Amino acid sequence: TGIPSDPALAGYGVAQSHELAAHLKTLSPPIERIYSSPFYRCIQTISPTLDALSPPSPSTSSPSLKIRGENGIGEWYGLARFDHPSPANPALLKTLFPRYDETYTPVIKPCVNGENIEELHNRTAYALHRIIEQSDREGVKAIVICTHAATLIAIGRVLTGRMPEDIAEEDFRPFTCGLSTFVRRGKGVQTGVGEWKGPESGVPSVEWRDGRGVGGGWKLEGSGECGFLSGGEERGWRFSGDESFVAEPGQAPALDAGSALGVVVEGNKGSGPSRL
């Protein structure tokens, strides 16, 4: 993309993305929709899955399975005195990833001035509320969300309805290219949730705490599973409790906020080589 804070995967990450795709192809019910953070490395990670599930065909100029880029499940950079990194625009992403759906409109975008941990969870809850609402309308049974470590932890909490007293609790396991699986408990979707109208309007309230969970609540069936990866569990992460990214004014982080806002967790690696 030419954006310094939006790097591509290393070769090892590309290999992992193909291992993930091979595994996702075996799941039942089959995946019907794919949502991804619009940052390059997430789209690159999930792209092989589209080819595995719905191989390109010369007779099909517009395949039904596409990547929906959703800023609401994008990266978290905490609070800092600079405009936070933004992904490339949909038109550019479409040229880089032919199966990127440039017609999809994100339901919410994070504030460029940053979010605290509470705001990250609220933003994630609203994004998931709208994604689940849309999936119900379309009759979709299974979706995949490709996102970042901090956002994945927030996703787990808002789906299950459990917010730990200690924000740094290792309640969900976001390893590199790992897979967490959630199964819906009920069909209830909160009504009366307002529409997000822009960064100045704030995030509409979605009730998910105290075990309620977004979209009727969800049960965790697998957390950060990596058994299908030759390298096993690698480069896990958890919150440290910090919310402020330390950087010089006007400078954005080169990769993600993980090294400054959380703790890298060592996983149980497989027999294959380990490379970060």
PDB file of C-alpha atoms in Angstrom, residues 139-231:
ATOM      1  CA  GLY A 139     -29.372 -16.101   6.370  1.00  0.00           C
ATOM      2  CA  VAL A 140     -25.672 -16.733   6.959  1.00  0.00           C
ATOM      3  CA  LYS A 141     -24.693 -19.535   9.358  1.00  0.00           C
ATOM      4  CA  ALA A 142     -20.895 -19.168   9.565  1.00  0.00           C
ATOM      5  CA  ILE A 143     -18.525 -16.246   9.101  1.00  0.00           C
ATOM      6  CA  VAL A 144     -14.802 -15.674   9.560  1.00  0.00           C
ATOM      7  CA  ILE A 145     -13.355 -12.500  11.048  1.00  0.00           C
ATOM      8  CA  CYS A 146      -9.672 -11.754  10.473  1.00  0.00           C
ATOM      9  CA  THR A 147      -8.353  -9.188  12.921  1.00  0.00           C
ATOM     10  CA  HIS A 148      -5.569  -8.170  15.326  1.00  0.00           C
ATOM     11  CA  ALA A 149      -4.634  -9.408  18.803  1.00  0.00           C
ATOM     12  CA  ALA A 150      -6.179  -6.654  20.947  1.00  0.00           C
ATOM     13  CA  THR A 151      -9.341  -6.585  18.858  1.00  0.00           C
ATOM     14  CA  LEU A 152      -9.661 -10.373  19.011  1.00  0.00           C
ATOM     15  CA  ILE A 153      -9.579 -10.276  22.808  1.00  0.00           C
ATOM     16  CA  ALA A 154     -12.255  -7.572  22.742  1.00  0.00           C
ATOM     17  CA  ILE A 155     -14.308  -9.700  20.323  1.00  0.00           C
ATOM     18  CA  GLY A 156     -14.155 -12.654  22.702  1.00  0.00           C
ATOM     19  CA  ARG A 157     -15.303 -10.535  25.618  1.00  0.00           C
ATOM     20  CA  VAL A 158     -18.213  -8.821  23.885  1.00  0.00           C
ATOM     21  CA  LEU A 159     -19.459 -12.073  22.325  1.00  0.00           C
ATOM     22  CA  THR A 160     -19.390 -14.022  25.597  1.00  0.00           C
ATOM     23  CA  GLY A 161     -20.468 -11.046  27.686  1.00  0.00           C
ATOM     24  CA  ARG A 162     -17.609 -11.427  30.142  1.00  0.00           C
ATOM     25  CA  MET A 163     -15.358  -8.489  31.025  1.00  0.00           C
ATOM     26  CA  PRO A 164     -12.685  -9.514  33.568  1.00  0.00           C
ATOM     27  CA  GLU A 165     -11.951  -7.349  36.587  1.00  0.00           C
ATOM     28  CA  ASP A 166      -8.286  -7.440  35.610  1.00  0.00           C
ATOM     29  CA  ILE A 167      -8.034  -6.120  32.048  1.00  0.00           C
ATOM     30  CA  ALA A 168      -4.725  -7.976  31.646  1.00  0.00           C
ATOM     31  CA  GLU A 169      -6.302 -11.380  32.330  1.00  0.00           C
ATOM     32  CA  GLU A 170      -5.315 -13.922  29.685  1.00  0.00           C
ATOM     33  CA  ASP A 171      -8.906 -14.938  28.934  1.00  0.00           C
ATOM     34  CA  PHE A 172      -8.509 -15.312  25.163  1.00  0.00           C
ATOM     35  CA  ARG A 173      -5.468 -16.519  23.236  1.00  0.00           C
ATOM     36  CA  PRO A 174      -4.632 -14.499  20.107  1.00  0.00           C
ATOM     37  CA  PHE A 175      -1.679 -16.368  18.620  1.00  0.00           C
ATOM     38  CA  THR A 176      -0.400 -15.593  15.140  1.00  0.00           C
ATOM     39  CA  CYS A 177      -2.786 -17.159  12.599  1.00  0.00           C
ATOM     40  CA  GLY A 178      -4.615 -18.981  15.400  1.00  0.00           C
ATOM     41  CA  LEU A 179      -8.335 -19.730  15.257  1.00  0.00           C
ATOM     42  CA  SER A 180     -10.891 -18.955  17.965  1.00  0.00           C
ATOM     43  CA  THR A 181     -14.356 -20.448  17.481  1.00  0.00           C
ATOM     44  CA  PHE A 182     -17.610 -19.102  18.909  1.00  0.00           C
ATOM     45  CA  VAL A 183     -21.038 -20.755  18.703  1.00  0.00           C
ATOM     46  CA  ARG A 184     -24.196 -18.745  19.187  1.00  0.00           C
ATOM     47  CA  ARG A 185     -26.258 -19.352  22.332  1.00  0.00           C
ATOM     48  CA  GLY A 186     -29.430 -17.544  21.290  1.00  0.00           C
ATOM     49  CA  LYS A 187     -30.984 -15.552  18.467  1.00  0.00           C
ATOM     50  CA  GLY A 188     -31.854 -12.405  20.372  1.00  0.00           C
ATOM     51  CA  VAL A 189     -30.484  -9.216  18.811  1.00  0.00           C
ATOM     52  CA  GLN A 190     -30.748  -5.961  20.711  1.00  0.00           C
ATOM     53  CA  THR A 191     -33.168  -3.538  19.086  1.00  0.00           C
ATOM     54  CA  GLY A 192     -33.088   0.237  19.137  1.00  0.00           C
ATOM     55  CA  VAL A 193     -29.314   0.560  18.696  1.00  0.00           C
ATOM     56  CA  GLY A 194     -28.570   3.894  17.048  1.00  0.00           C
ATOM     57  CA  GLU A 195     -26.593   4.342  13.848  1.00  0.00           C
ATOM     58  CA  TRP A 196     -22.982   5.480  13.984  1.00  0.00           C
ATOM     59  CA  LYS A 197     -22.920   8.904  12.337  1.00  0.00           C
ATOM     60  CA  GLY A 198     -19.211   9.667  12.368  1.00  0.00           C
ATOM     61  CA  PRO A 199     -16.244  10.158  14.716  1.00  0.00           C
ATOM     62  CA  GLU A 200     -17.813  13.164  16.426  1.00  0.00           C
ATOM     63  CA  SER A 201     -21.024  11.314  17.295  1.00  0.00           C
ATOM     64  CA  GLY A 202     -19.545   8.687  19.606  1.00  0.00           C
ATOM     65  CA  VAL A 203     -20.204   4.940  19.556  1.00  0.00           C
ATOM     66  CA  PRO A 204     -23.862   3.869  19.931  1.00  0.00           C
ATOM     67  CA  SER A 205     -24.437   1.807  23.064  1.00  0.00           C
ATOM     68  CA  VAL A 206     -24.698  -1.978  22.756  1.00  0.00           C
ATOM     69  CA  GLU A 207     -25.535  -4.042  25.848  1.00  0.00           C
ATOM     70  CA  TRP A 208     -23.180  -7.005  26.168  1.00  0.00           C
ATOM     71  CA  ARG A 209     -21.825  -7.165  29.717  1.00  0.00           C
ATOM     72  CA  ASP A 210     -22.880  -9.391  32.635  1.00  0.00           C
ATOM     73  CA  GLY A 211     -23.015 -12.493  30.458  1.00  0.00           C
ATOM     74  CA  ARG A 212     -25.431 -11.079  27.911  1.00  0.00           C
ATOM     75  CA  GLY A 213     -23.121 -10.964  24.904  1.00  0.00           C
ATOM     76  CA  VAL A 214     -23.744  -9.350  21.536  1.00  0.00           C
ATOM     77  CA  GLY A 215     -26.370 -10.905  19.265  1.00  0.00           C
ATOM     78  CA  GLY A 216     -27.853 -13.239  21.863  1.00  0.00           C
ATOM     79  CA  GLY A 217     -24.541 -14.295  23.384  1.00  0.00           C
ATOM     80  CA  TRP A 218     -21.908 -16.775  22.249  1.00  0.00           C
ATOM     81  CA  LYS A 219     -20.072 -19.768  23.703  1.00  0.00           C
ATOM     82  CA  LEU A 220     -16.325 -20.122  23.241  1.00  0.00           C
ATOM     83  CA  GLU A 221     -15.540 -23.538  21.748  1.00  0.00           C
ATOM     84  CA  GLY A 222     -11.893 -23.039  20.835  1.00  0.00           C
ATOM     85  CA  SER A 223      -9.448 -20.311  21.862  1.00  0.00           C
ATOM     86  CA  GLY A 224      -6.410 -19.550  19.739  1.00  0.00           C
ATOM     87  CA  GLU A 225      -6.199 -23.047  18.269  1.00  0.00           C
ATOM     88  CA  CYS A 226      -2.966 -23.598  16.332  1.00  0.00           C
ATOM     89  CA  GLY A 227      -2.816 -27.364  15.911  1.00  0.00           C
ATOM     90  CA  PHE A 228      -3.099 -26.990  12.138  1.00  0.00           C
ATOM     91  CA  LEU A 229       0.004 -24.761  12.003  1.00  0.00           C
ATOM     92  CA  SER A 230       3.372 -26.470  11.561  1.00  0.00           C
ATOM     93  CA  GLY A 231       4.956 -23.993  13.982  1.00  0.00           C
TER      94      GLY A 231
END
